[in-house]
Amino acid sequence: MATALAQTHDVLLGGRDMERLARLAAELPGSHPWPVELTDAEALAAATSGVASLDVLVHSAGMVQIGPLADTTCDAWRRMLDLNVVAVAELTRLLLPALRAAHGHVVLINSGQGLAPSPRWGSYAASKFALRAFADVLRAEEPSLRVTSVFPGRTATDMQRRVQAAVGGDYRPEQYLAPETVARTVLNIIATPADGHPTEVVLRPVAR
């Protein structure tokens, strides 16, 4: 996502690993490391305090945990919702003045589980349904912004590798969406002319 956006934007590279962020910034002219722990409200407030104008905010961080509801503990629910929903809401809230100043675009990377939940995906699916609701309300409350929810199918990432290990499946990246395809879709969304508002985009891998 950062590589795709760096073609047309100055990019703030958000994440926990400063060394990794610095390496990526060195590869992408116009990008800058933006180290922050998304679930730390004070850290978020400090990191966003110097951002005066922001034309695009992409929410792509997230976690997944698979298991039956009977085995999903209170702590597991809280961790899931804290990163997948609460951190998104707080980061957006803090950046609203900067987004309003630029008539910006908020893109939320959701999931197919945010449309049709599956057994053993309960806490993750619930977080993604909440994320969709957040996007819908944000769109209604902030008419100067464009807000798009993207619902990719299974994508060839490390998270998908862990998912397949958890469910006893085989990780076959050729059967999934390439991360670059999802990133290109986001670029196309951002490039939509100003008279159009793409509210939801569903993306699925081609059946093979």
Short mmCIF file of N, CA and C in Angstrom, two decimals, residues 50-185:
data_model
loop_
_atom_site.label_atom_id
_atom_site.label_comp_id
_atom_site.label_asym_id
_atom_site.label_seq_id
_atom_site.Cartn_x
_atom_site.Cartn_y
_atom_site.Cartn_z
N GLY A 50 1.06 17.08 14.92
CA GLY A 50 1.70 17.95 13.95
C GLY A 50 1.14 17.84 12.54
N VAL A 51 0.08 17.07 12.36
CA VAL A 51 -0.50 16.88 11.03
C VAL A 51 -1.60 17.92 10.83
N ALA A 52 -1.35 18.88 9.94
CA ALA A 52 -2.29 19.98 9.74
C ALA A 52 -3.23 19.75 8.57
N SER A 53 -2.78 19.00 7.58
CA SER A 53 -3.60 18.75 6.40
C SER A 53 -3.31 17.35 5.89
N LEU A 54 -4.34 16.59 5.59
CA LEU A 54 -4.18 15.20 5.19
C LEU A 54 -5.24 14.88 4.14
N ASP A 55 -4.78 14.51 2.93
CA ASP A 55 -5.77 14.27 1.88
C ASP A 55 -6.21 12.82 1.79
N VAL A 56 -5.43 11.88 2.35
CA VAL A 56 -5.82 10.47 2.33
C VAL A 56 -5.41 9.82 3.65
N LEU A 57 -6.33 9.05 4.23
CA LEU A 57 -6.04 8.25 5.41
C LEU A 57 -6.47 6.82 5.09
N VAL A 58 -5.51 5.90 5.08
CA VAL A 58 -5.81 4.49 4.80
C VAL A 58 -5.66 3.71 6.10
N HIS A 59 -6.73 3.07 6.52
CA HIS A 59 -6.70 2.20 7.70
C HIS A 59 -6.48 0.77 7.22
N SER A 60 -5.26 0.26 7.42
CA SER A 60 -4.97 -1.10 6.96
C SER A 60 -4.43 -2.01 8.06
N ALA A 61 -4.24 -1.49 9.25
CA ALA A 61 -3.78 -2.33 10.36
C ALA A 61 -4.93 -3.20 10.85
N GLY A 62 -4.59 -4.35 11.40
CA GLY A 62 -5.65 -5.21 11.94
C GLY A 62 -5.07 -6.51 12.45
N MET A 63 -5.88 -7.26 13.17
CA MET A 63 -5.48 -8.56 13.67
C MET A 63 -6.64 -9.53 13.48
N VAL A 64 -6.32 -10.82 13.51
CA VAL A 64 -7.35 -11.85 13.38
C VAL A 64 -7.07 -12.94 14.39
N GLN A 65 -8.14 -13.49 14.93
CA GLN A 65 -8.04 -14.67 15.79
C GLN A 65 -9.20 -15.57 15.45
N ILE A 66 -8.90 -16.83 15.22
CA ILE A 66 -9.92 -17.79 14.78
C ILE A 66 -10.18 -18.79 15.89
N GLY A 67 -11.45 -19.06 16.14
CA GLY A 67 -11.82 -20.04 17.15
C GLY A 67 -13.30 -19.92 17.47
N PRO A 68 -13.89 -20.94 18.05
CA PRO A 68 -15.32 -20.90 18.38
C PRO A 68 -15.61 -19.84 19.44
N LEU A 69 -16.82 -19.32 19.41
CA LEU A 69 -17.21 -18.32 20.40
C LEU A 69 -17.08 -18.85 21.82
N ALA A 70 -17.30 -20.14 21.98
CA ALA A 70 -17.22 -20.73 23.33
C ALA A 70 -15.82 -20.63 23.91
N ASP A 71 -14.81 -20.49 23.04
CA ASP A 71 -13.43 -20.41 23.51
C ASP A 71 -12.85 -19.00 23.41
N THR A 72 -13.63 -18.02 22.98
CA THR A 72 -13.13 -16.65 22.81
C THR A 72 -13.32 -15.89 24.11
N THR A 73 -12.24 -15.57 24.76
CA THR A 73 -12.28 -14.96 26.08
C THR A 73 -12.58 -13.46 25.99
N CYS A 74 -12.90 -12.90 27.14
CA CYS A 74 -13.14 -11.46 27.23
C CYS A 74 -11.92 -10.69 26.76
N ASP A 75 -10.72 -11.12 27.19
CA ASP A 75 -9.49 -10.43 26.77
C ASP A 75 -9.30 -10.51 25.27
N ALA A 76 -9.62 -11.64 24.67
CA ALA A 76 -9.48 -11.79 23.22
C ALA A 76 -10.42 -10.84 22.49
N TRP A 77 -11.65 -10.74 22.96
CA TRP A 77 -12.60 -9.79 22.37
C TRP A 77 -12.06 -8.37 22.46
N ARG A 78 -11.54 -8.00 23.62
CA ARG A 78 -11.06 -6.63 23.82
C ARG A 78 -9.87 -6.32 22.92
N ARG A 79 -8.93 -7.26 22.79
CA ARG A 79 -7.78 -7.04 21.92
C ARG A 79 -8.22 -6.84 20.47
N MET A 80 -9.15 -7.67 20.03
CA MET A 80 -9.64 -7.59 18.66
C MET A 80 -10.30 -6.25 18.39
N LEU A 81 -11.22 -5.88 19.26
CA LEU A 81 -11.97 -4.63 19.04
C LEU A 81 -11.09 -3.41 19.25
N ASP A 82 -10.12 -3.52 20.14
CA ASP A 82 -9.25 -2.37 20.43
C ASP A 82 -8.45 -1.97 19.19
N LEU A 83 -7.88 -2.94 18.49
CA LEU A 83 -7.08 -2.62 17.31
C LEU A 83 -7.95 -2.43 16.07
N ASN A 84 -8.90 -3.31 15.85
CA ASN A 84 -9.66 -3.29 14.61
C ASN A 84 -10.73 -2.22 14.55
N VAL A 85 -11.15 -1.70 15.70
CA VAL A 85 -12.24 -0.72 15.71
C VAL A 85 -11.87 0.55 16.49
N VAL A 86 -11.52 0.38 17.76
CA VAL A 86 -11.30 1.55 18.62
C VAL A 86 -10.12 2.39 18.10
N ALA A 87 -9.02 1.73 17.73
CA ALA A 87 -7.86 2.47 17.22
C ALA A 87 -8.21 3.22 15.94
N VAL A 88 -9.02 2.62 15.08
CA VAL A 88 -9.46 3.29 13.85
C VAL A 88 -10.28 4.53 14.18
N ALA A 89 -11.22 4.37 15.10
CA ALA A 89 -12.08 5.49 15.46
C ALA A 89 -11.29 6.63 16.08
N GLU A 90 -10.33 6.29 16.95
CA GLU A 90 -9.57 7.35 17.62
C GLU A 90 -8.61 8.04 16.67
N LEU A 91 -7.92 7.28 15.83
CA LEU A 91 -7.01 7.89 14.87
C LEU A 91 -7.78 8.81 13.92
N THR A 92 -8.92 8.36 13.46
CA THR A 92 -9.74 9.20 12.58
C THR A 92 -10.19 10.46 13.29
N ARG A 93 -10.64 10.31 14.53
CA ARG A 93 -11.12 11.47 15.30
C ARG A 93 -10.02 12.51 15.42
N LEU A 94 -8.81 12.05 15.76
CA LEU A 94 -7.70 12.99 15.95
C LEU A 94 -7.30 13.68 14.64
N LEU A 95 -7.50 13.00 13.52
CA LEU A 95 -7.08 13.55 12.24
C LEU A 95 -8.21 14.26 11.49
N LEU A 96 -9.38 14.32 12.08
CA LEU A 96 -10.51 14.96 11.38
C LEU A 96 -10.22 16.41 10.98
N PRO A 97 -9.62 17.23 11.84
CA PRO A 97 -9.33 18.60 11.40
C PRO A 97 -8.43 18.63 10.16
N ALA A 98 -7.42 17.78 10.13
CA ALA A 98 -6.51 17.73 8.98
C ALA A 98 -7.23 17.22 7.74
N LEU A 99 -8.10 16.24 7.91
CA LEU A 99 -8.85 15.70 6.78
C LEU A 99 -9.86 16.73 6.25
N ARG A 100 -10.51 17.41 7.16
CA ARG A 100 -11.46 18.45 6.73
C ARG A 100 -10.75 19.56 5.95
N ALA A 101 -9.56 19.93 6.42
CA ALA A 101 -8.81 21.00 5.76
C ALA A 101 -8.50 20.65 4.31
N ALA A 102 -8.32 19.36 4.03
CA ALA A 102 -7.95 18.92 2.68
C ALA A 102 -9.12 18.33 1.92
N HIS A 103 -10.35 18.36 2.51
CA HIS A 103 -11.48 17.65 1.92
C HIS A 103 -11.04 16.22 1.56
N GLY A 104 -10.54 15.54 2.58
CA GLY A 104 -9.81 14.30 2.39
C GLY A 104 -10.66 13.07 2.14
N HIS A 105 -9.96 11.95 2.00
CA HIS A 105 -10.57 10.66 1.68
C HIS A 105 -10.10 9.64 2.71
N VAL A 106 -11.04 8.98 3.36
CA VAL A 106 -10.73 7.93 4.34
C VAL A 106 -11.05 6.59 3.70
N VAL A 107 -10.05 5.70 3.67
CA VAL A 107 -10.23 4.37 3.10
C VAL A 107 -10.02 3.35 4.22
N LEU A 108 -11.01 2.49 4.40
CA LEU A 108 -10.94 1.48 5.46
C LEU A 108 -10.88 0.10 4.82
N ILE A 109 -9.77 -0.61 5.05
CA ILE A 109 -9.63 -1.96 4.54
C ILE A 109 -10.40 -2.90 5.46
N ASN A 110 -11.52 -3.38 4.96
CA ASN A 110 -12.40 -4.25 5.74
C ASN A 110 -12.09 -5.70 5.37
N SER A 111 -13.09 -6.53 5.19
CA SER A 111 -12.89 -7.94 4.92
C SER A 111 -14.20 -8.53 4.42
N GLY A 112 -14.10 -9.64 3.71
CA GLY A 112 -15.32 -10.36 3.37
C GLY A 112 -16.10 -10.78 4.60
N GLN A 113 -15.39 -10.95 5.74
CA GLN A 113 -16.06 -11.29 6.99
C GLN A 113 -16.89 -10.12 7.52
N GLY A 114 -16.67 -8.93 6.97
CA GLY A 114 -17.50 -7.78 7.33
C GLY A 114 -18.80 -7.73 6.57
N LEU A 115 -19.00 -8.68 5.67
CA LEU A 115 -20.23 -8.78 4.89
C LEU A 115 -20.98 -10.08 5.17
N ALA A 116 -20.22 -11.17 5.32
CA ALA A 116 -20.83 -12.48 5.53
C ALA A 116 -19.97 -13.28 6.50
N PRO A 117 -20.31 -13.30 7.77
CA PRO A 117 -19.46 -13.96 8.77
C PRO A 117 -19.51 -15.48 8.65
N SER A 118 -18.42 -16.11 9.06
CA SER A 118 -18.29 -17.56 9.01
C SER A 118 -18.09 -18.12 10.42
N PRO A 119 -18.45 -19.37 10.65
CA PRO A 119 -18.15 -20.00 11.93
C PRO A 119 -16.67 -19.93 12.25
N ARG A 120 -16.35 -19.73 13.53
CA ARG A 120 -14.99 -19.64 14.07
C ARG A 120 -14.35 -18.28 13.81
N TRP A 121 -15.04 -17.39 13.13
CA TRP A 121 -14.50 -16.06 12.85
C TRP A 121 -15.27 -14.99 13.64
N GLY A 122 -15.94 -15.38 14.71
CA GLY A 122 -16.89 -14.52 15.40
C GLY A 122 -16.36 -13.16 15.81
N SER A 123 -15.26 -13.11 16.57
CA SER A 123 -14.78 -11.82 17.08
C SER A 123 -14.23 -10.97 15.93
N TYR A 124 -13.55 -11.59 14.98
CA TYR A 124 -13.02 -10.84 13.84
C TYR A 124 -14.15 -10.29 12.99
N ALA A 125 -15.14 -11.13 12.68
CA ALA A 125 -16.26 -10.68 11.86
C ALA A 125 -17.02 -9.56 12.56
N ALA A 126 -17.21 -9.68 13.87
CA ALA A 126 -17.90 -8.63 14.62
C ALA A 126 -17.15 -7.31 14.52
N SER A 127 -15.82 -7.38 14.61
CA SER A 127 -15.03 -6.15 14.51
C SER A 127 -15.16 -5.53 13.12
N LYS A 128 -15.26 -6.35 12.09
CA LYS A 128 -15.36 -5.84 10.73
C LYS A 128 -16.76 -5.30 10.43
N PHE A 129 -17.79 -5.89 11.03
CA PHE A 129 -19.13 -5.30 10.92
C PHE A 129 -19.16 -3.94 11.61
N ALA A 130 -18.50 -3.85 12.77
CA ALA A 130 -18.41 -2.57 13.47
C ALA A 130 -17.66 -1.54 12.64
N LEU A 131 -16.59 -1.98 11.95
CA LEU A 131 -15.81 -1.07 11.11
C LEU A 131 -16.66 -0.54 9.96
N ARG A 132 -17.50 -1.40 9.40
CA ARG A 132 -18.39 -0.95 8.33
C ARG A 132 -19.38 0.08 8.86
N ALA A 133 -19.93 -0.17 10.04
CA ALA A 133 -20.87 0.79 10.64
C ALA A 133 -20.18 2.12 10.91
N PHE A 134 -18.94 2.05 11.40
CA PHE A 134 -18.19 3.28 11.65
C PHE A 134 -18.04 4.08 10.36
N ALA A 135 -17.68 3.40 9.27
CA ALA A 135 -17.51 4.08 7.99
C ALA A 135 -18.81 4.73 7.53
N ASP A 136 -19.92 4.02 7.69
CA ASP A 136 -21.21 4.56 7.25
C ASP A 136 -21.59 5.81 8.04
N VAL A 137 -21.35 5.79 9.35
CA VAL A 137 -21.68 6.94 10.17
C VAL A 137 -20.74 8.11 9.87
N LEU A 138 -19.46 7.81 9.71
CA LEU A 138 -18.48 8.86 9.38
C LEU A 138 -18.88 9.54 8.08
N ARG A 139 -19.27 8.76 7.10
CA ARG A 139 -19.67 9.31 5.80
C ARG A 139 -20.87 10.25 5.96
N ALA A 140 -21.81 9.87 6.81
CA ALA A 140 -23.01 10.68 7.00
C ALA A 140 -22.72 11.95 7.80
N GLU A 141 -21.81 11.85 8.76
CA GLU A 141 -21.53 12.99 9.63
C GLU A 141 -20.53 13.98 9.05
N GLU A 142 -19.70 13.53 8.11
CA GLU A 142 -18.64 14.39 7.56
C GLU A 142 -18.82 14.53 6.05
N PRO A 143 -19.78 15.34 5.61
CA PRO A 143 -20.08 15.43 4.18
C PRO A 143 -18.95 16.00 3.33
N SER A 144 -17.97 16.66 3.94
CA SER A 144 -16.86 17.19 3.16
C SER A 144 -15.82 16.13 2.83
N LEU A 145 -15.95 14.94 3.45
CA LEU A 145 -14.99 13.86 3.22
C LEU A 145 -15.60 12.77 2.34
N ARG A 146 -14.73 12.04 1.65
CA ARG A 146 -15.16 10.80 1.02
C ARG A 146 -14.69 9.64 1.90
N VAL A 147 -15.54 8.66 2.10
CA VAL A 147 -15.25 7.53 2.98
C VAL A 147 -15.57 6.24 2.23
N THR A 148 -14.58 5.39 2.07
CA THR A 148 -14.75 4.16 1.30
C THR A 148 -14.36 2.95 2.13
N SER A 149 -15.25 1.97 2.18
CA SER A 149 -14.92 0.67 2.75
C SER A 149 -14.55 -0.28 1.63
N VAL A 150 -13.40 -0.95 1.78
CA VAL A 150 -12.93 -1.92 0.79
C VAL A 150 -13.02 -3.31 1.42
N PHE A 151 -13.65 -4.23 0.71
CA PHE A 151 -13.86 -5.59 1.22
C PHE A 151 -13.09 -6.59 0.35
N PRO A 152 -11.79 -6.76 0.61
CA PRO A 152 -11.03 -7.72 -0.19
C PRO A 152 -11.34 -9.16 0.23
N GLY A 153 -11.25 -10.07 -0.74
CA GLY A 153 -11.24 -11.48 -0.40
C GLY A 153 -9.89 -11.88 0.15
N ARG A 154 -9.64 -13.15 0.21
CA ARG A 154 -8.38 -13.63 0.78
C ARG A 154 -7.20 -13.11 -0.03
N THR A 155 -6.22 -12.58 0.69
CA THR A 155 -5.08 -11.90 0.08
C THR A 155 -3.79 -12.57 0.53
N ALA A 156 -2.83 -12.65 -0.36
CA ALA A 156 -1.58 -13.37 -0.11
C ALA A 156 -0.66 -12.55 0.79
N THR A 157 -0.92 -12.60 2.08
CA THR A 157 -0.13 -11.87 3.07
C THR A 157 0.28 -12.82 4.19
N ASP A 158 1.14 -12.33 5.08
CA ASP A 158 1.53 -13.13 6.24
C ASP A 158 0.33 -13.46 7.11
N MET A 159 -0.64 -12.54 7.18
CA MET A 159 -1.84 -12.82 7.97
C MET A 159 -2.58 -14.03 7.38
N GLN A 160 -2.69 -14.07 6.06
CA GLN A 160 -3.36 -15.21 5.43
C GLN A 160 -2.60 -16.51 5.66
N ARG A 161 -1.28 -16.42 5.68
CA ARG A 161 -0.47 -17.60 5.99
C ARG A 161 -0.81 -18.12 7.39
N ARG A 162 -0.94 -17.20 8.35
CA ARG A 162 -1.27 -17.60 9.73
C ARG A 162 -2.69 -18.15 9.81
N VAL A 163 -3.60 -17.56 9.04
CA VAL A 163 -4.99 -18.05 9.02
C VAL A 163 -5.03 -19.49 8.54
N GLN A 164 -4.35 -19.79 7.45
CA GLN A 164 -4.36 -21.15 6.91
C GLN A 164 -3.73 -22.13 7.89
N ALA A 165 -2.69 -21.69 8.59
CA ALA A 165 -2.09 -22.57 9.60
C ALA A 165 -3.07 -22.85 10.73
N ALA A 166 -3.86 -21.84 11.09
CA ALA A 166 -4.82 -22.00 12.19
C ALA A 166 -5.97 -22.94 11.83
N VAL A 167 -6.38 -22.93 10.57
CA VAL A 167 -7.52 -23.75 10.16
C VAL A 167 -7.08 -25.07 9.54
N GLY A 168 -5.76 -25.31 9.49
CA GLY A 168 -5.26 -26.55 8.93
C GLY A 168 -5.30 -26.60 7.42
N GLY A 169 -5.27 -25.43 6.77
CA GLY A 169 -5.32 -25.38 5.32
C GLY A 169 -3.94 -25.17 4.73
N ASP A 170 -3.88 -25.23 3.41
CA ASP A 170 -2.64 -24.98 2.69
C ASP A 170 -2.60 -23.52 2.24
N TYR A 171 -1.47 -22.88 2.45
CA TYR A 171 -1.30 -21.51 1.98
C TYR A 171 -0.87 -21.55 0.52
N ARG A 172 -1.77 -21.13 -0.36
CA ARG A 172 -1.51 -21.15 -1.80
C ARG A 172 -1.70 -19.75 -2.36
N PRO A 173 -0.63 -18.96 -2.35
CA PRO A 173 -0.76 -17.54 -2.73
C PRO A 173 -1.32 -17.33 -4.12
N GLU A 174 -1.11 -18.28 -5.01
CA GLU A 174 -1.63 -18.12 -6.38
C GLU A 174 -3.16 -18.14 -6.43
N GLN A 175 -3.79 -18.62 -5.37
CA GLN A 175 -5.25 -18.66 -5.33
C GLN A 175 -5.86 -17.41 -4.70
N TYR A 176 -5.00 -16.53 -4.20
CA TYR A 176 -5.48 -15.36 -3.46
C TYR A 176 -5.21 -14.09 -4.26
N LEU A 177 -5.78 -13.00 -3.79
CA LEU A 177 -5.45 -11.68 -4.33
C LEU A 177 -4.01 -11.33 -4.00
N ALA A 178 -3.33 -10.69 -4.92
CA ALA A 178 -2.01 -10.15 -4.62
C ALA A 178 -2.17 -8.86 -3.82
N PRO A 179 -1.32 -8.61 -2.83
CA PRO A 179 -1.41 -7.35 -2.10
C PRO A 179 -1.35 -6.14 -3.02
N GLU A 180 -0.57 -6.24 -4.10
CA GLU A 180 -0.45 -5.14 -5.05
C GLU A 180 -1.78 -4.85 -5.73
N THR A 181 -2.61 -5.88 -5.91
CA THR A 181 -3.92 -5.69 -6.53
C THR A 181 -4.83 -4.89 -5.61
N VAL A 182 -4.79 -5.21 -4.33
CA VAL A 182 -5.59 -4.44 -3.36
C VAL A 182 -5.09 -2.99 -3.32
N ALA A 183 -3.77 -2.81 -3.32
CA ALA A 183 -3.20 -1.46 -3.29
C ALA A 183 -3.60 -0.67 -4.53
N ARG A 184 -3.55 -1.31 -5.70
CA ARG A 184 -3.95 -0.63 -6.93
C ARG A 184 -5.43 -0.25 -6.89
N THR A 185 -6.23 -1.10 -6.29
CA THR A 185 -7.65 -0.78 -6.15
C THR A 185 -7.84 0.47 -5.30
#
